[in-house]
mmCIF file of C-alpha atoms in Angstrom:
data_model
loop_
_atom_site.group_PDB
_atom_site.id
_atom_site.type_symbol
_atom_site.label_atom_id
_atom_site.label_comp_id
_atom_site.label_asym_id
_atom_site.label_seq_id
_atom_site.Cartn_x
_atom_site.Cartn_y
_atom_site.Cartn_z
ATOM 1 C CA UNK A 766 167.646 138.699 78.217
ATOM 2 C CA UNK A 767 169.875 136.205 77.377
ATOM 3 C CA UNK A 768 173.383 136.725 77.232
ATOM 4 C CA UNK A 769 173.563 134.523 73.385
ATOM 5 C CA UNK A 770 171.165 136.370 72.142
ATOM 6 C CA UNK A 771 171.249 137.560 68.406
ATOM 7 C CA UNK A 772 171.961 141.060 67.224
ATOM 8 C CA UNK A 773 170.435 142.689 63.921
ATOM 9 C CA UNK A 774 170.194 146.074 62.489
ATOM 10 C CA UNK A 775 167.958 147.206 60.112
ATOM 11 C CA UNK A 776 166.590 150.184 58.231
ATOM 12 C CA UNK A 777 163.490 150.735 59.530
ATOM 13 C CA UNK A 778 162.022 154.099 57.751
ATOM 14 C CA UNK A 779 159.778 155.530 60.089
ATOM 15 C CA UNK A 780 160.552 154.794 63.425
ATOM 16 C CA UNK A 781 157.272 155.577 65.143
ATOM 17 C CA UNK A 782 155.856 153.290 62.328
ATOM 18 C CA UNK A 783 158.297 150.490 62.359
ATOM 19 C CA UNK A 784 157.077 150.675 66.627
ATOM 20 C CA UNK A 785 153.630 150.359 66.384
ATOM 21 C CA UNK A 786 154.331 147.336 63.862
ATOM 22 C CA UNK A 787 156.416 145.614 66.023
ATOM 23 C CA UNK A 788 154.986 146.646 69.525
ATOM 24 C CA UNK A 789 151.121 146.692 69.005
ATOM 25 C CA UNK A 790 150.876 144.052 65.868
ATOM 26 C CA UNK A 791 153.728 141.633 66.813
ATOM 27 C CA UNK A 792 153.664 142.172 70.522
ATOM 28 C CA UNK A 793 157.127 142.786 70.799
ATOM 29 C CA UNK A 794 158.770 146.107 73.648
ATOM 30 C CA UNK A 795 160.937 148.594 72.927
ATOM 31 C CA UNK A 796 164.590 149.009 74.838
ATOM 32 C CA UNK A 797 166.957 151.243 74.500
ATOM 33 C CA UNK A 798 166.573 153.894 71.957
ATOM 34 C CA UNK A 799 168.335 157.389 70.566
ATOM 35 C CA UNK A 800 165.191 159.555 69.791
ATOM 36 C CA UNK A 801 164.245 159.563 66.006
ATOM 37 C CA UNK A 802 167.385 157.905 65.319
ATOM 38 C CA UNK A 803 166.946 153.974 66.130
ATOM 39 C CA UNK A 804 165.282 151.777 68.363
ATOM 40 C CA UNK A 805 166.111 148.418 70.303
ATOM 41 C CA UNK A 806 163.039 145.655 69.832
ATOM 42 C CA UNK A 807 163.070 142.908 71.945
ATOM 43 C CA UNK A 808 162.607 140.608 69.854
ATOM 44 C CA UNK A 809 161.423 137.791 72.040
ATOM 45 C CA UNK A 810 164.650 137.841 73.404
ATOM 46 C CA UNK A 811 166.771 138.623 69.925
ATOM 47 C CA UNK A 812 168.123 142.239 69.966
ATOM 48 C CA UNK A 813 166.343 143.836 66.886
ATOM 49 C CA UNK A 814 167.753 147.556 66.127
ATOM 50 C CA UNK A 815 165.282 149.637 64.073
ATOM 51 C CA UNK A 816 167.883 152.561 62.576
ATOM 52 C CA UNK A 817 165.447 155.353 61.043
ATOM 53 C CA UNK A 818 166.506 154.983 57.414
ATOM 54 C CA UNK A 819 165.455 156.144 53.893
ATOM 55 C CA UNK A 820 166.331 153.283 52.527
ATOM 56 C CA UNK A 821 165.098 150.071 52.204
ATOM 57 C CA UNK A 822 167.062 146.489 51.462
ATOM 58 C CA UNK A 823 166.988 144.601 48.298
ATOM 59 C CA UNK A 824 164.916 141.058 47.913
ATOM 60 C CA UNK A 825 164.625 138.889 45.880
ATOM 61 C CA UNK A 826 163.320 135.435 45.339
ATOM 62 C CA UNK A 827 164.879 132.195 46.161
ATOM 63 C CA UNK A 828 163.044 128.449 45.311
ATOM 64 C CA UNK A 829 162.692 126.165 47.699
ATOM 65 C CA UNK A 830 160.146 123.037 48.598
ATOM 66 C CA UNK A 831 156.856 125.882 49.082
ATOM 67 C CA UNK A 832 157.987 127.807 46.574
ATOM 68 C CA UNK A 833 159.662 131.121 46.099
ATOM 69 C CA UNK A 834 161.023 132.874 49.277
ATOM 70 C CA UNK A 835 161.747 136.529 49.728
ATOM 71 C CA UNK A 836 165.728 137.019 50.656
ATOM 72 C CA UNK A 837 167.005 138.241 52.865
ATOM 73 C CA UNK A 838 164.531 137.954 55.622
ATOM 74 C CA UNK A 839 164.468 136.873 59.814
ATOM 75 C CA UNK A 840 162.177 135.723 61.946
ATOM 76 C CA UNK A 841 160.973 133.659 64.820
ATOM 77 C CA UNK A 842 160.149 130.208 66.014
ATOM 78 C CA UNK A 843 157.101 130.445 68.310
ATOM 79 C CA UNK A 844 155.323 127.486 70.258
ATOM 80 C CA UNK A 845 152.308 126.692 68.294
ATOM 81 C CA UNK A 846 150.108 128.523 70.501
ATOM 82 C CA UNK A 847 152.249 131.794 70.785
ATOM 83 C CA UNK A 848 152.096 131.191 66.669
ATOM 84 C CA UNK A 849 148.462 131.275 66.132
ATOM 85 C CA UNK A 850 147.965 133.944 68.546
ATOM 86 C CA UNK A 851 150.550 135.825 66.632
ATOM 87 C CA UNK A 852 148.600 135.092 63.389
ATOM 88 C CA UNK A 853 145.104 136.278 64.905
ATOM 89 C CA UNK A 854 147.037 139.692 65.864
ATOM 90 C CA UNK A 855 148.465 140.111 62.558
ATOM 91 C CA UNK A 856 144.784 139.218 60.677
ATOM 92 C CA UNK A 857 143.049 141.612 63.265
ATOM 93 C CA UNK A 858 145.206 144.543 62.513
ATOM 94 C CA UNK A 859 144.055 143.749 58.838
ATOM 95 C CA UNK A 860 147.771 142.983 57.505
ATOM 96 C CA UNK A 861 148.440 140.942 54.636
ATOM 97 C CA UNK A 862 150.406 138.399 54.370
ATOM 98 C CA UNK A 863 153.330 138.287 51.584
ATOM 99 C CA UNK A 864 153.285 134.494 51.951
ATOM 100 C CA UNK A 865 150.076 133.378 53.504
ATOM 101 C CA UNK A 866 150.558 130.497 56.056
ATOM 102 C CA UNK A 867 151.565 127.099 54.704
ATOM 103 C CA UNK A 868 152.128 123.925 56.022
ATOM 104 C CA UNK A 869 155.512 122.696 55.572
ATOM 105 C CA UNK A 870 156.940 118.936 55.073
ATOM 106 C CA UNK A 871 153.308 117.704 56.010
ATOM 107 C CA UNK A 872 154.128 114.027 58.178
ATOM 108 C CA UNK A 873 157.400 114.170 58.640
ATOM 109 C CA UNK A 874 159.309 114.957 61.936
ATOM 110 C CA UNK A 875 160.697 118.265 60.265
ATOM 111 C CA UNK A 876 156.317 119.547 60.049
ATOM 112 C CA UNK A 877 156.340 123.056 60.432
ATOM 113 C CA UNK A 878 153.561 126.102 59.491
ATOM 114 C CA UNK A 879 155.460 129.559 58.529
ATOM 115 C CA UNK A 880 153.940 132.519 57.174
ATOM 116 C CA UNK A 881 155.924 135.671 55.475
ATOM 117 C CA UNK A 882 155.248 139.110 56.571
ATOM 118 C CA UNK A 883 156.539 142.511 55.601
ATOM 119 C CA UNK A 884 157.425 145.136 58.126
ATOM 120 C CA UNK A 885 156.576 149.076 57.110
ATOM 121 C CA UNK A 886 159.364 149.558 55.782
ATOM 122 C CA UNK A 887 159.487 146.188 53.382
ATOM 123 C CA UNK A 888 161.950 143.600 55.651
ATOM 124 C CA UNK A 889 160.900 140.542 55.324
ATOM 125 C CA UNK A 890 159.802 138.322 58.359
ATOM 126 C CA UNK A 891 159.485 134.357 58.531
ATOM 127 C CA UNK A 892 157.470 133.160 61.464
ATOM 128 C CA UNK A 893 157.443 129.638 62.272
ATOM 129 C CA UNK A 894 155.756 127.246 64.740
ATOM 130 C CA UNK A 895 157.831 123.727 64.311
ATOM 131 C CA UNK A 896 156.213 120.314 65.091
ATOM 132 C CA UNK A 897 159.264 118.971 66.857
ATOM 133 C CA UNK A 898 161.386 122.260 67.456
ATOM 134 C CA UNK A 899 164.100 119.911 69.288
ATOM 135 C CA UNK A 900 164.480 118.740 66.006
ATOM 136 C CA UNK A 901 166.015 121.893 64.772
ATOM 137 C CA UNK A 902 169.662 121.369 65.567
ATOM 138 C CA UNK A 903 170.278 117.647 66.053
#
């Protein structure tokens, strides 16, 4: 793991639920963990902490150039191949999307395909697979 690597928290309901989304659907592993209390995801390399909860957090929607996107939410950027292998997992466990895939600022160097998904317990995920990820923080 990296020693930069993000930290996030988040109320996961049920935890053996929240796993097999994660784990089996996503492809993600599990870390450490307090049993029935929370769980740490690995995240492709990102610390995610599942906290069995009751509760769920708020959304709403926020415009921007594809529309209107769900906030708060996280995610990942994934090579294009790790990306449509991701989406082939996803449509074989018979998920739906929130936001189906969409191609984003089509021909210019910023091109990128995202897709929304929502976790078992309603978190919000943004996958992305970036043309030119080296573009991301110039």
């Amino acid at each position: 793991m990296k020693s930069n690597c993000l930290h996030l928290a988040i109320p996961a309901g049920d935890l053996e639920k929240a796993k097999i989304f994660y784990c089996e659907v996503l492809g993600c592993k599990t870390g450490n963990s307090e049993e029935g209390r929370w769980v740490d995801i690995d995240f492709w390399g990102n610390e995610l902490t599942l906290h069995q909860s009751e509760e769920q957090l708020p959304n709403v929607r926020h415009k921007v150039d594809m529309g209107e996107v769900a906030v708060p939410h996280f995610g990942i950027h994934l090579p294009d191949d790790e990306f449509q292998a991701l989406k082939r997992r996803i449509e074989a466990a018979g998920l739906e999307y929130l936001d189906k895939p969409y191609r984003r600022f089509v021909g210019n160097e910023y091109e990128q395909e995202t897709f929304f998904i929502e976790d078992p317990n309603g978190n919000i995920l943004e996958m992305k697979s970036m043309v030119n990820p080296e573009l991301m923080f110039r």
